PDB file of C-alpha atoms and ligand atoms in Angstrom:
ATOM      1  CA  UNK A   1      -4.309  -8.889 -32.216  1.00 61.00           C
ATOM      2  CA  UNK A   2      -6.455  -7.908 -35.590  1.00 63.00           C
ATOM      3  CA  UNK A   3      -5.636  -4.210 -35.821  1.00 77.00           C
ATOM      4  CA  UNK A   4      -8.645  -3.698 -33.624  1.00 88.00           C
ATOM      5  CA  UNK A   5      -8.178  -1.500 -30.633  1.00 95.00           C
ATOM      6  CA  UNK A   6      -7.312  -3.376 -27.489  1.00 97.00           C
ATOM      7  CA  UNK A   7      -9.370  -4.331 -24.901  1.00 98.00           C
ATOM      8  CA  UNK A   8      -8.029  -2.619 -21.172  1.00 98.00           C
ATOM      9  CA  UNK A   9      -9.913  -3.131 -18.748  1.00 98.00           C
ATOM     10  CA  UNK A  10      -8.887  -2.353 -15.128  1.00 98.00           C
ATOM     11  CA  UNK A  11     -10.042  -3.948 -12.115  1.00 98.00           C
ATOM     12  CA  UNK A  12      -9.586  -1.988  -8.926  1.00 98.00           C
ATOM     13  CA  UNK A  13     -10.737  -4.420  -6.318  1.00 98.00           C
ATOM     14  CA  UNK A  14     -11.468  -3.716  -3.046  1.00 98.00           C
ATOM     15  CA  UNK A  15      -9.258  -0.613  -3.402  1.00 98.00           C
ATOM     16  CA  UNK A  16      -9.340   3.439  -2.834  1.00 98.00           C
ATOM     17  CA  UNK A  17     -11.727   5.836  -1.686  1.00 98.00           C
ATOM     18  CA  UNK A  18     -14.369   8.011  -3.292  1.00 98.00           C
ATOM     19  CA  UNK A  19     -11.603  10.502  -3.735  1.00 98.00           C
ATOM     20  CA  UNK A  20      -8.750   8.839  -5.466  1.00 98.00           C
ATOM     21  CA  UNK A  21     -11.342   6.529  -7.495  1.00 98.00           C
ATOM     22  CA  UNK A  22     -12.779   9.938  -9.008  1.00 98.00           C
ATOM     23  CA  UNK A  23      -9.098  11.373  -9.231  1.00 98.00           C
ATOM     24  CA  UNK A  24      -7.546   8.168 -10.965  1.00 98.00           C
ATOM     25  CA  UNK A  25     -10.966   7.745 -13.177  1.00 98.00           C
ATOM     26  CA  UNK A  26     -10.717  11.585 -14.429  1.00 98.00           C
ATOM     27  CA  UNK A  27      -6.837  11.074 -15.022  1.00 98.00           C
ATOM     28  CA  UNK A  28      -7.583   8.030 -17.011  1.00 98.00           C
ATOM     29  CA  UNK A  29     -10.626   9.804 -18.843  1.00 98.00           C
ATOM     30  CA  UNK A  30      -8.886  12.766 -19.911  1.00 96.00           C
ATOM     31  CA  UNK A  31      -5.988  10.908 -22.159  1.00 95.00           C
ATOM     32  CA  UNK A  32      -8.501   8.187 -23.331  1.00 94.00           C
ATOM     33  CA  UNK A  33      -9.148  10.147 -26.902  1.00 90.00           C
ATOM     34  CA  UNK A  34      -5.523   9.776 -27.248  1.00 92.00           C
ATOM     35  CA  UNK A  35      -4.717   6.112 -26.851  1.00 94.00           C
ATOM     36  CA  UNK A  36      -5.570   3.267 -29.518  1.00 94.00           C
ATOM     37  CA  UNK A  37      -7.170   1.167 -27.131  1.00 96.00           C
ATOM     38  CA  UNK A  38     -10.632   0.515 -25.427  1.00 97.00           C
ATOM     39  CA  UNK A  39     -10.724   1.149 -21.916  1.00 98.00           C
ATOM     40  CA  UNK A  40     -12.862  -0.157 -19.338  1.00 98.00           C
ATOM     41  CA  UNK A  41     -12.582   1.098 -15.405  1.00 98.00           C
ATOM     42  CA  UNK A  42     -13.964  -1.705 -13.092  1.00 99.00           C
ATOM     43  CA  UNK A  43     -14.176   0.272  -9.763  1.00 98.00           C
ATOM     44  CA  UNK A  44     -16.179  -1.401  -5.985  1.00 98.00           C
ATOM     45  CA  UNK A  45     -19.508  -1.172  -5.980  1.00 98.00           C
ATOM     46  CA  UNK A  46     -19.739   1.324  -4.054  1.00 98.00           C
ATOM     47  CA  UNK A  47     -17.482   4.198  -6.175  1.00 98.00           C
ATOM     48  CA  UNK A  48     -19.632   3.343  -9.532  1.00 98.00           C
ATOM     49  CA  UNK A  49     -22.011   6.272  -9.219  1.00 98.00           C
ATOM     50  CA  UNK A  50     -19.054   8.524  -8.399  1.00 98.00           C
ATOM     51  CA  UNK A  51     -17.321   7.356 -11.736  1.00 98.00           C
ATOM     52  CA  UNK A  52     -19.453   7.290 -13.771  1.00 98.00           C
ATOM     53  CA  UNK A  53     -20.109  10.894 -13.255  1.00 98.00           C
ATOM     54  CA  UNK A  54     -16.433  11.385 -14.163  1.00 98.00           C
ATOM     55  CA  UNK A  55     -17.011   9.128 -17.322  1.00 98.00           C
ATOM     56  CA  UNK A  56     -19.857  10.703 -18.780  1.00 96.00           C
ATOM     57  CA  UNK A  57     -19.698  11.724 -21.922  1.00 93.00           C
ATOM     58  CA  UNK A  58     -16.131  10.116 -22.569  1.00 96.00           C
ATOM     59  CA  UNK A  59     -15.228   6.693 -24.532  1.00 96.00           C
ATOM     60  CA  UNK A  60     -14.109   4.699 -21.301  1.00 98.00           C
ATOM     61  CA  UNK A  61     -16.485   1.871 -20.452  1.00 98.00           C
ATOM     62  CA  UNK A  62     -17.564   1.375 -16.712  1.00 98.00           C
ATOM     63  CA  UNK A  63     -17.931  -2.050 -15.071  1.00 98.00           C
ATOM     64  CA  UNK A  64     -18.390  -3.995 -11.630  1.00 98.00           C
ATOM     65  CA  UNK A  65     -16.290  -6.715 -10.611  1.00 98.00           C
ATOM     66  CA  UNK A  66     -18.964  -8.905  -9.707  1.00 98.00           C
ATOM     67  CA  UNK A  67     -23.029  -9.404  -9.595  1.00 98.00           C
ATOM     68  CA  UNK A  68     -26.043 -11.716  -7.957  1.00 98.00           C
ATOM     69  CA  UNK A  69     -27.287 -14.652 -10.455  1.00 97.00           C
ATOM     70  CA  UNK A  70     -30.687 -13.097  -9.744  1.00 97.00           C
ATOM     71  CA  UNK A  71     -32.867  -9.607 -10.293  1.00 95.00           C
ATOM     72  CA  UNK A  72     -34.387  -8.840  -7.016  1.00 96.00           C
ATOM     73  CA  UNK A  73     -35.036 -10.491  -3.433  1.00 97.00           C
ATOM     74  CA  UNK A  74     -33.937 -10.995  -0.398  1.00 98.00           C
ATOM     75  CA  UNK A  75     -30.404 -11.155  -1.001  1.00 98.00           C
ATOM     76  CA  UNK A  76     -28.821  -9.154   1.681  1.00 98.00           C
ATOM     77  CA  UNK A  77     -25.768  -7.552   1.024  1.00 97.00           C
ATOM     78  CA  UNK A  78     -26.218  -8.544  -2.793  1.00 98.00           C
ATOM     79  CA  UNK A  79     -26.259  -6.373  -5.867  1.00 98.00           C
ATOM     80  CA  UNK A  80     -28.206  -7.595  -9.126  1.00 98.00           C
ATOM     81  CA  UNK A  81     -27.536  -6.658 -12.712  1.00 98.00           C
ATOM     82  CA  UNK A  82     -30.352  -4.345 -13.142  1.00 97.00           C
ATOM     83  CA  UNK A  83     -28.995  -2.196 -10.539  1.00 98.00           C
ATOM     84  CA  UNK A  84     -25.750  -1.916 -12.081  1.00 98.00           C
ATOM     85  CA  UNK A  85     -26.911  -1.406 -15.675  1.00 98.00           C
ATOM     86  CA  UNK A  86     -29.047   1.429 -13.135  1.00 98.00           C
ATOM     87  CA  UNK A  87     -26.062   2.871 -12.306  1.00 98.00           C
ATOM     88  CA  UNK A  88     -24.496   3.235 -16.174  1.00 98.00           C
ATOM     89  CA  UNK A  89     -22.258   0.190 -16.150  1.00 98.00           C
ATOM     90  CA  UNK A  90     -21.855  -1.896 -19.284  1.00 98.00           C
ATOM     91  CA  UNK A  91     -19.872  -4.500 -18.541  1.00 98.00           C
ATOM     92  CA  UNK A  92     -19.278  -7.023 -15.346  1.00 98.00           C
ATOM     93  CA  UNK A  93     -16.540  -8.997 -14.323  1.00 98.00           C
ATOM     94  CA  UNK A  94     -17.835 -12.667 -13.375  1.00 98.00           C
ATOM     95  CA  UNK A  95     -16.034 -15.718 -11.497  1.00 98.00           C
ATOM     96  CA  UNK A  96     -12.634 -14.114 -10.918  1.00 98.00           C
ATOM     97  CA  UNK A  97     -10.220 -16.479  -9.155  1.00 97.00           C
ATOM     98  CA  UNK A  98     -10.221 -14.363  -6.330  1.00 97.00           C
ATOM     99  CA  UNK A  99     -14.531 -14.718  -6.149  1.00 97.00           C
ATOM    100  CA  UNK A 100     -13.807 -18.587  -6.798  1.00 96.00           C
ATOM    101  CA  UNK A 101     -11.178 -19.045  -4.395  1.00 95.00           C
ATOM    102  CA  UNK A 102     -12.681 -16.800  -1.127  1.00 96.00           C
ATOM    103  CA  UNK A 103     -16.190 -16.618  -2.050  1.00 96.00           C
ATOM    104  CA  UNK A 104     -17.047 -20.416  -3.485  1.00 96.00           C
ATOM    105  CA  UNK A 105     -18.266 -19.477  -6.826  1.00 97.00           C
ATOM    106  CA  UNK A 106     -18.999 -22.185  -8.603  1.00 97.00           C
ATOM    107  CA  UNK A 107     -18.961 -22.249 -12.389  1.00 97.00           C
ATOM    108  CA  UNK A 108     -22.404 -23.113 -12.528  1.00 97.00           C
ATOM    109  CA  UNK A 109     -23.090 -19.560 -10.914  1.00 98.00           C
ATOM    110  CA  UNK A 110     -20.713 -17.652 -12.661  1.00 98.00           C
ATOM    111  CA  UNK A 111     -23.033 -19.368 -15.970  1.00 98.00           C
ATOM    112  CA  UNK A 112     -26.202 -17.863 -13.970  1.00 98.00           C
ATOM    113  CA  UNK A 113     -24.933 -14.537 -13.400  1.00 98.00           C
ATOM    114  CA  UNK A 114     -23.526 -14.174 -17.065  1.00 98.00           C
ATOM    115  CA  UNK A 115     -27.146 -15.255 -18.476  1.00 98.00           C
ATOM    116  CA  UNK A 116     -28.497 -12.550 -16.565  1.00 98.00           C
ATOM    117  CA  UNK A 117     -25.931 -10.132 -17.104  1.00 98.00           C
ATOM    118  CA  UNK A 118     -26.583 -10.693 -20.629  1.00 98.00           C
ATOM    119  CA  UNK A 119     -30.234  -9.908 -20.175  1.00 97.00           C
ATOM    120  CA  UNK A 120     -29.712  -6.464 -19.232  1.00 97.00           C
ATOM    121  CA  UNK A 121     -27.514  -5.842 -22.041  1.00 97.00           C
ATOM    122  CA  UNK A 122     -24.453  -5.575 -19.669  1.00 98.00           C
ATOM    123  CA  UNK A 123     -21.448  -7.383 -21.280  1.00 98.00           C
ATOM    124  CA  UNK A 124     -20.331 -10.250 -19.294  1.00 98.00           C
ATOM    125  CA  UNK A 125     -16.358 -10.823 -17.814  1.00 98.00           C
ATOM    126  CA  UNK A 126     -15.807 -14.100 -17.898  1.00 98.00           C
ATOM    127  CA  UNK A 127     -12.631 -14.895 -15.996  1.00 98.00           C
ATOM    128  CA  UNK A 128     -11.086 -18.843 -16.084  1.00 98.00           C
ATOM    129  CA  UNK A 129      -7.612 -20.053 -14.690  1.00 98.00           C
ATOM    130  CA  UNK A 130      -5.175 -22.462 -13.624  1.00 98.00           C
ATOM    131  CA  UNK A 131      -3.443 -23.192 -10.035  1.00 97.00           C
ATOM    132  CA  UNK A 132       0.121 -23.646 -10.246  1.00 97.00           C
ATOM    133  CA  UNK A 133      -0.449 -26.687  -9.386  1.00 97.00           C
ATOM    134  CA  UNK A 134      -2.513 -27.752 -12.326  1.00 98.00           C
ATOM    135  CA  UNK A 135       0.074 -25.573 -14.133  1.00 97.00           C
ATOM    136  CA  UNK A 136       2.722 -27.594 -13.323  1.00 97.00           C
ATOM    137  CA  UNK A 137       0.768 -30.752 -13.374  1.00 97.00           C
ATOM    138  CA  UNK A 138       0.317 -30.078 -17.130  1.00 97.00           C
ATOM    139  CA  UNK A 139      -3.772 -30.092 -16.872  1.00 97.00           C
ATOM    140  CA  UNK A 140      -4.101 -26.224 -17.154  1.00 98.00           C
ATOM    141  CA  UNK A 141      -6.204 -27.098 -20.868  1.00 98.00           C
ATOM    142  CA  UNK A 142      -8.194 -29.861 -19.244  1.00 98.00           C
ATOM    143  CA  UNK A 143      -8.910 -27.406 -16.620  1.00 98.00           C
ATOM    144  CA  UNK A 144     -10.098 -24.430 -18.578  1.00 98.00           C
ATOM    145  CA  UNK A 145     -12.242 -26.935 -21.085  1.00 97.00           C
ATOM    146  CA  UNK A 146     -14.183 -27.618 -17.507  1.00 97.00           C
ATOM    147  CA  UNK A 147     -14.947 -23.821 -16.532  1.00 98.00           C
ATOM    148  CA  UNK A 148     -15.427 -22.995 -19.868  1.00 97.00           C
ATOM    149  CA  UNK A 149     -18.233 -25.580 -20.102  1.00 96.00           C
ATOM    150  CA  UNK A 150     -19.754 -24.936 -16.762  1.00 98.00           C
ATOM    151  CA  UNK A 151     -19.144 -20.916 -16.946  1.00 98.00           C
ATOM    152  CA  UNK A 152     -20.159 -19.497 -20.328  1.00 98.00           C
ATOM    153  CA  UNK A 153     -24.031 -19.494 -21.375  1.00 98.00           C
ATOM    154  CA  UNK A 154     -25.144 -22.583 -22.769  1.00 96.00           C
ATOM    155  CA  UNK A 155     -26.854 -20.368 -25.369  1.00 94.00           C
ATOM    156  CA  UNK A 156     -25.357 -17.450 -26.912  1.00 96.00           C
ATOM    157  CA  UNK A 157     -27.450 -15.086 -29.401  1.00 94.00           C
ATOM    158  CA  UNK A 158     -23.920 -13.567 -30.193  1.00 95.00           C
ATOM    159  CA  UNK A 159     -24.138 -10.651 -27.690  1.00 96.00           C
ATOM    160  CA  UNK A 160     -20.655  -9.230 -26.193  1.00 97.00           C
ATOM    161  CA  UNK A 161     -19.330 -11.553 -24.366  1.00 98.00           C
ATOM    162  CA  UNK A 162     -15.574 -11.599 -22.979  1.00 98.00           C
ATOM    163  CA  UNK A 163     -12.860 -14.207 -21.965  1.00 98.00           C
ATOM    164  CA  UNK A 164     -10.177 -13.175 -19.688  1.00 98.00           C
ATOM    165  CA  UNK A 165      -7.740 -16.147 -19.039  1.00 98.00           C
ATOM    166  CA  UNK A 166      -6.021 -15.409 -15.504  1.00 98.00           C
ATOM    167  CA  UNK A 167      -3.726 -17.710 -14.177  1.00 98.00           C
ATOM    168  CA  UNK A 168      -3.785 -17.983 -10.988  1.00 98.00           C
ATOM    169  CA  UNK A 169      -0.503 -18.499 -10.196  1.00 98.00           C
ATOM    170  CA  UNK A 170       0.225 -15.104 -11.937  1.00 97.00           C
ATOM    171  CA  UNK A 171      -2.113 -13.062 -10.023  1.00 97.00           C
ATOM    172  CA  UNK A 172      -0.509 -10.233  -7.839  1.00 95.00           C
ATOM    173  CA  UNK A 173       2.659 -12.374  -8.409  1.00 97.00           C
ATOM    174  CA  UNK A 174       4.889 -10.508 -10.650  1.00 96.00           C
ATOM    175  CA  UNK A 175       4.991 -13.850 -12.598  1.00 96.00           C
ATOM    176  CA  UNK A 176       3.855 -14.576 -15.567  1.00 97.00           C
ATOM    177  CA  UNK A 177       3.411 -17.976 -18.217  1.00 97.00           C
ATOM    178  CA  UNK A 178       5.844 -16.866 -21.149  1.00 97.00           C
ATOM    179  CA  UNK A 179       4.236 -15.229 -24.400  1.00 97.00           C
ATOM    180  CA  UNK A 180       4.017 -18.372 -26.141  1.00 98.00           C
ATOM    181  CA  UNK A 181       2.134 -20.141 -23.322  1.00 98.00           C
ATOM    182  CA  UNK A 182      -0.022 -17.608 -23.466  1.00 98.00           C
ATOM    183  CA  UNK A 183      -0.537 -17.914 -27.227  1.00 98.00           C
ATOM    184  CA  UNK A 184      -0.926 -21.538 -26.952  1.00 98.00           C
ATOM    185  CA  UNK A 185      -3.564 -21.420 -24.341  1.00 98.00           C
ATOM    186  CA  UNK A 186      -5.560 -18.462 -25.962  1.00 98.00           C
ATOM    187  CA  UNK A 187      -5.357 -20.841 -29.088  1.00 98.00           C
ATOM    188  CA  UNK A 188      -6.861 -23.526 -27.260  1.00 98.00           C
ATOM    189  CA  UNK A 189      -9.634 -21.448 -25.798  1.00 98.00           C
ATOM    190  CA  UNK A 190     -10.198 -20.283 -28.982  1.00 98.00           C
ATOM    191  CA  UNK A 191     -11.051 -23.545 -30.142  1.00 97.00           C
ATOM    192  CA  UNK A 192     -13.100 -24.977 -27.424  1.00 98.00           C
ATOM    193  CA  UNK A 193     -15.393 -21.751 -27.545  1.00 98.00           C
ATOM    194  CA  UNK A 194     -15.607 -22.558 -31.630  1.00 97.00           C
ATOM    195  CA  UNK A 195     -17.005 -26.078 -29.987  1.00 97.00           C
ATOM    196  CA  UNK A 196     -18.908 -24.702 -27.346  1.00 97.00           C
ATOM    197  CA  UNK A 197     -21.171 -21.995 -30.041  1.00 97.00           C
ATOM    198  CA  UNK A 198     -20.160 -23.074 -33.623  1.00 96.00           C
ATOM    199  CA  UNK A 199     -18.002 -20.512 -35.584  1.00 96.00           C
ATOM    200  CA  UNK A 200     -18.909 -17.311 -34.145  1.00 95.00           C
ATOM    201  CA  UNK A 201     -17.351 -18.898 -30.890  1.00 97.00           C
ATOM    202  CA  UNK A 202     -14.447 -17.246 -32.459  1.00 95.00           C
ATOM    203  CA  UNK A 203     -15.418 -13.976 -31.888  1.00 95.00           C
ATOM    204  CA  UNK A 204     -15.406 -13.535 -28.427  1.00 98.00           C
ATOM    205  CA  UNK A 205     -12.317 -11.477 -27.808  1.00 98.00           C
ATOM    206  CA  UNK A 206      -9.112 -13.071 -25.309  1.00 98.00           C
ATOM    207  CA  UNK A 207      -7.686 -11.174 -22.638  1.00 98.00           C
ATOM    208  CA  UNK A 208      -5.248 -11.832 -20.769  1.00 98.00           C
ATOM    209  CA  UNK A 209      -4.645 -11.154 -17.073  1.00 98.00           C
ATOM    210  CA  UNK A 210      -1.803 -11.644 -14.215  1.00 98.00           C
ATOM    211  CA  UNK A 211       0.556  -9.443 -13.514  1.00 97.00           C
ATOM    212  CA  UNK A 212       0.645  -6.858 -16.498  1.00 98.00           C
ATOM    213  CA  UNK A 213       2.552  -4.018 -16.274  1.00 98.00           C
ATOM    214  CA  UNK A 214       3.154  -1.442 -18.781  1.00 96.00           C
ATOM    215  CA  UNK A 215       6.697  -3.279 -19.001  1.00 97.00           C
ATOM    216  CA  UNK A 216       5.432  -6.354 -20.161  1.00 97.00           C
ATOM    217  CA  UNK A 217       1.926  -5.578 -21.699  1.00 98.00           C
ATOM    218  CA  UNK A 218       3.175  -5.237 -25.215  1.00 97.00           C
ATOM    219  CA  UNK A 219       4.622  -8.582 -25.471  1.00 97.00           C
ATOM    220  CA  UNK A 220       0.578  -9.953 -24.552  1.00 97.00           C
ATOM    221  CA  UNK A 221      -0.747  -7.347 -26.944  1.00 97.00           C
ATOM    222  CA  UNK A 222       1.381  -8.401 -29.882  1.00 95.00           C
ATOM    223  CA  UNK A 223       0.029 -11.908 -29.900  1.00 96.00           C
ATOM    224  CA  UNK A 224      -2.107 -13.263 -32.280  1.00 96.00           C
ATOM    225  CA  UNK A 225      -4.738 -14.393 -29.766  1.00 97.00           C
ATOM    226  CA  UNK A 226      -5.127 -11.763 -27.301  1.00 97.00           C
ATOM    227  CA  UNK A 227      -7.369  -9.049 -28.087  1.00 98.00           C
ATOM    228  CA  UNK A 228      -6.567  -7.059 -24.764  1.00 98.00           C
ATOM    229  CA  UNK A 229      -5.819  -7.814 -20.859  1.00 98.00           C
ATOM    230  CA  UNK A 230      -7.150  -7.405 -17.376  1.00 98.00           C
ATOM    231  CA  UNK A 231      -4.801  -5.566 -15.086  1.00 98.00           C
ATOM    232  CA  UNK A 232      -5.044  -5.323 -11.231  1.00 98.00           C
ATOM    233  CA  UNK A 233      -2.736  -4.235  -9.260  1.00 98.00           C
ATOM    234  CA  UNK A 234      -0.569  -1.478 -12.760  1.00 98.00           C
ATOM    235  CA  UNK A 235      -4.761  -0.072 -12.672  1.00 98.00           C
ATOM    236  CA  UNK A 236      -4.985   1.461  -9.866  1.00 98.00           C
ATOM    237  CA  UNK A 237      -2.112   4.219 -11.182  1.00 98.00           C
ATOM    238  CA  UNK A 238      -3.293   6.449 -14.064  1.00 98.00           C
ATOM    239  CA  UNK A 239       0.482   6.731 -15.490  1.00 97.00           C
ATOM    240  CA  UNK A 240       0.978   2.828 -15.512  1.00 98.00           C
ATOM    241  CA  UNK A 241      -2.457   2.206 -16.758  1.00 98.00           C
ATOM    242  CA  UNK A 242      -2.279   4.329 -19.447  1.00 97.00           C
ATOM    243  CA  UNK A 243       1.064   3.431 -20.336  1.00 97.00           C
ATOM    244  CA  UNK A 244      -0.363  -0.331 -20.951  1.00 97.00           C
ATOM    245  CA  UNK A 245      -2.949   1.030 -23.334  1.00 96.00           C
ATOM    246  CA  UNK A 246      -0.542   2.687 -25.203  1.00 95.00           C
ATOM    247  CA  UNK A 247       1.467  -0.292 -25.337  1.00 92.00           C
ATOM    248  CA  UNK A 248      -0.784  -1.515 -27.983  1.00 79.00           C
ATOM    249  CA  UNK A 249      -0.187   1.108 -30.009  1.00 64.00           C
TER     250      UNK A 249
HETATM  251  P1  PGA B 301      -2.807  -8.290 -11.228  1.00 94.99           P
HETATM  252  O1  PGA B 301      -4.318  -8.787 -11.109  1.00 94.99           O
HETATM  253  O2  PGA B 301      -2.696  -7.470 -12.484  1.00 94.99           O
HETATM  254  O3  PGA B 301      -2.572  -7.452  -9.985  1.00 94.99           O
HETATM  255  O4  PGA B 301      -1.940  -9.499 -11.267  1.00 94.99           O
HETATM  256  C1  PGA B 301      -5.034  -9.183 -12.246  1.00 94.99           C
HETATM  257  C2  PGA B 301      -6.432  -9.549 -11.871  1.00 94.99           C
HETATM  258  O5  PGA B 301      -6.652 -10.092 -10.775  1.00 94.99           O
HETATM  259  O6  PGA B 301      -7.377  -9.294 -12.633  1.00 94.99           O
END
């Protein structure tokens, strides 16, 4: 951390109803002047409308959890960028484990859809991680070098552009790699992004993500390399949420 706010961002999943996603989004919105952090609400698809009411006019940030690779068609089912930067969203979540692992996302998608995110100024998500397996295996860096090549843009102008490093493994777990893995691997992403874009690689902030709670969210926060985190499951309660982003202070 820089003495920059932290970066919160919440991802509800496939979680809630109209009703509680306005309730917790108000809650949330109401204490937001109050914490040192930036906040982001990622609700479904279907609740963004609904929040963003709720949002208006207030410093949280409202994102989707996921997006097509292209801007109109016959896509059935599918929702494109331009309907979500429609909608008031600013930010997308792309190539979460859980779109990888049940969906077969590909990195080479997640690249598309964060090329086109970026072309409707909506501020791409980009979520990499281990399995246990490679975890234990000891090939979680050889690993993240891959998605971060096949994931990221190939060209960046130097718009907002996120990491969020998920382990698997510590997703909806209640485990977590210890602070100083975590420090070592933001490290290391750090680096590959200064190969992958030159030195303003550098500047595209580090969250973490896996199983923080307000418990353990200071000990992420306090490291060097992590310039916020992705929380699940601790989002979907206004008390716990909040209680992360104060964390940070
Ligand atoms: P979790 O999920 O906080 O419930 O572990 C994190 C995520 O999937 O983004």
């Amino acid at each position: 951390m820089t003495g920059q706010p932290p970066l919160i961002v919440g991802n509800w999943k496939m979680n809630g109803t109209v009703e509680s996603a306005v309730s917790l989004a108000r809650k949330i919105s109401i204490e937001a002047l109050d914490v040192f952090a930036d906040l982001v609400l990622c609700p479904p698809y279907l609740f963004l409308p609904f929040v963003e009411t709720v949002l208006k006019g207030s410093p949280v940030r409202l994102g989707a959890q996921n997006c097509h690779g292209q801007e109109k068609g016959a896509f059935t089912g599918e929702v494109s960028p331009m309907m979500l930067k429609d909608v008031g969203c600013s930010c997308v979540i792309l190539g979460h484990s859980e779109r990888r692992q049940f969906f077969h996302e590909t990195g080479r998608g997640v690249q598309k859809k964060a090329v086109l995110a970026l072309k409707y100024a909506l501020t791409p998500i980009i979520c990499l991680g281990e399995s246990f397996e490679d975890y234990d295996q000891g090939r979680t860096r050889n690993v993240l070098k891959q998605q971060i090549e096949t994931s990221f843009p190939e060209v960046w102008e130097g718009e907002e552009i996120i990491l969020a490093y998920e382990p698997i493994w510590a997703i909806g777990t209640g485990k977590t790699p210890t602070p100083e893995e975590v420090q070592d691997v933001h490290h290391f992403l750090k680096g590959s992004l200064r190969e992958l874009y030159g030195e303003k690689g550098e500047d595209v902030p580090l969250l973490y993500g896996g199983s923080v709670k307000a418990e353990n969210a200071s000990t992420f926060l306090n490291l060097e390399d992590v310039d916020g985190v992705l929380v699940g499951g601790a989002s979907l309660d206004a008390k716990s949420f909040l209680d992360i982003a104060r964390s940070a202070s």
